[in-house]
Amino acid sequence: GKITGRYRVSPKDDWQTVGQCALPVRGQPKTGLTTAYAPKDAEHFTRFSNFRMLHVEKPSAGD
């Protein structure tokens, strides 16, 4: 399987894919969040709202 990272700035924006990779073969999955690219003179804090992690079922062969 694969995992995909996406973001959007607001609910009105389209989702942007930032990366995709294979799921780990062994062990429990782990998740980390990183943020970057704040202006040099700005506070470097990030607030997440309505954060969700979703499990999407693989479509069956007939779909």
Coordinates of C-alpha atoms in Angstrom, one line a residue:
G1 CA 0.0 0.0 0.0
K2 CA 0.9 3.6 -0.2
I3 CA 0.4 6.7 1.9
T4 CA -0.2 10.2 0.5
G5 CA 0.3 13.6 2.2
R6 CA -2.0 16.5 1.2
Y7 CA -2.8 19.9 2.4
R8 CA -5.1 22.9 1.7
V9 CA -4.9 26.4 3.0
S10 CA -8.7 26.8 3.4
P11 CA -11.8 24.7 2.8
K12 CA -12.4 26.6 -0.4
D13 CA -9.0 25.6 -1.8
D14 CA -8.2 22.3 -3.7
W15 CA -6.1 19.7 -1.9
Q16 CA -2.5 19.8 -3.0
T17 CA -0.4 16.5 -2.9
V18 CA 3.0 17.0 -1.2
G19 CA 4.2 13.5 -1.3
Q20 CA 3.5 9.8 -1.6
C21 CA 5.5 6.7 -0.4
A22 CA 5.1 3.0 0.3
L23 CA 3.7 2.0 3.7
P24 CA 6.2 0.3 6.1
V25 CA 6.4 -3.4 5.6
R26 CA 6.8 -4.2 9.3
G27 CA 5.7 -2.8 12.6
Q28 CA 3.0 -0.3 13.5
P29 CA 2.7 2.8 11.3
K30 CA 3.8 6.1 12.9
T31 CA 2.9 9.7 11.9
G32 CA 4.8 12.9 12.2
L33 CA 3.9 16.5 11.2
T34 CA 6.3 19.1 10.1
T35 CA 5.8 22.7 9.0
A36 CA 8.2 25.1 7.2
Y37 CA 8.6 28.2 5.1
A38 CA 7.4 30.8 7.6
P39 CA 8.7 34.3 6.9
K40 CA 12.0 35.1 8.8
D41 CA 10.3 37.9 10.8
A42 CA 7.2 35.9 11.7
E43 CA 6.4 33.7 14.7
H44 CA 7.3 30.1 13.9
F45 CA 4.2 28.4 15.3
T46 CA 1.7 26.4 13.4
R47 CA -1.9 25.8 14.4
F48 CA -3.8 22.8 13.0
S49 CA -7.6 22.9 13.0
N50 CA -9.9 20.1 11.9
F51 CA -7.0 17.7 11.7
R52 CA -8.0 14.3 10.5
M53 CA -6.3 11.0 9.7
L54 CA -8.4 8.8 7.4
H55 CA -8.2 5.2 6.5
V56 CA -9.4 4.8 2.9
E57 CA -10.4 1.3 1.9
K58 CA -8.8 -0.2 -1.2
P59 CA -11.4 -0.3 -4.0
S60 CA -12.5 -3.8 -5.0
A61 CA -11.5 -5.2 -8.4
G62 CA -15.0 -4.4 -9.8
D63 CA -14.9 -0.7 -9.0

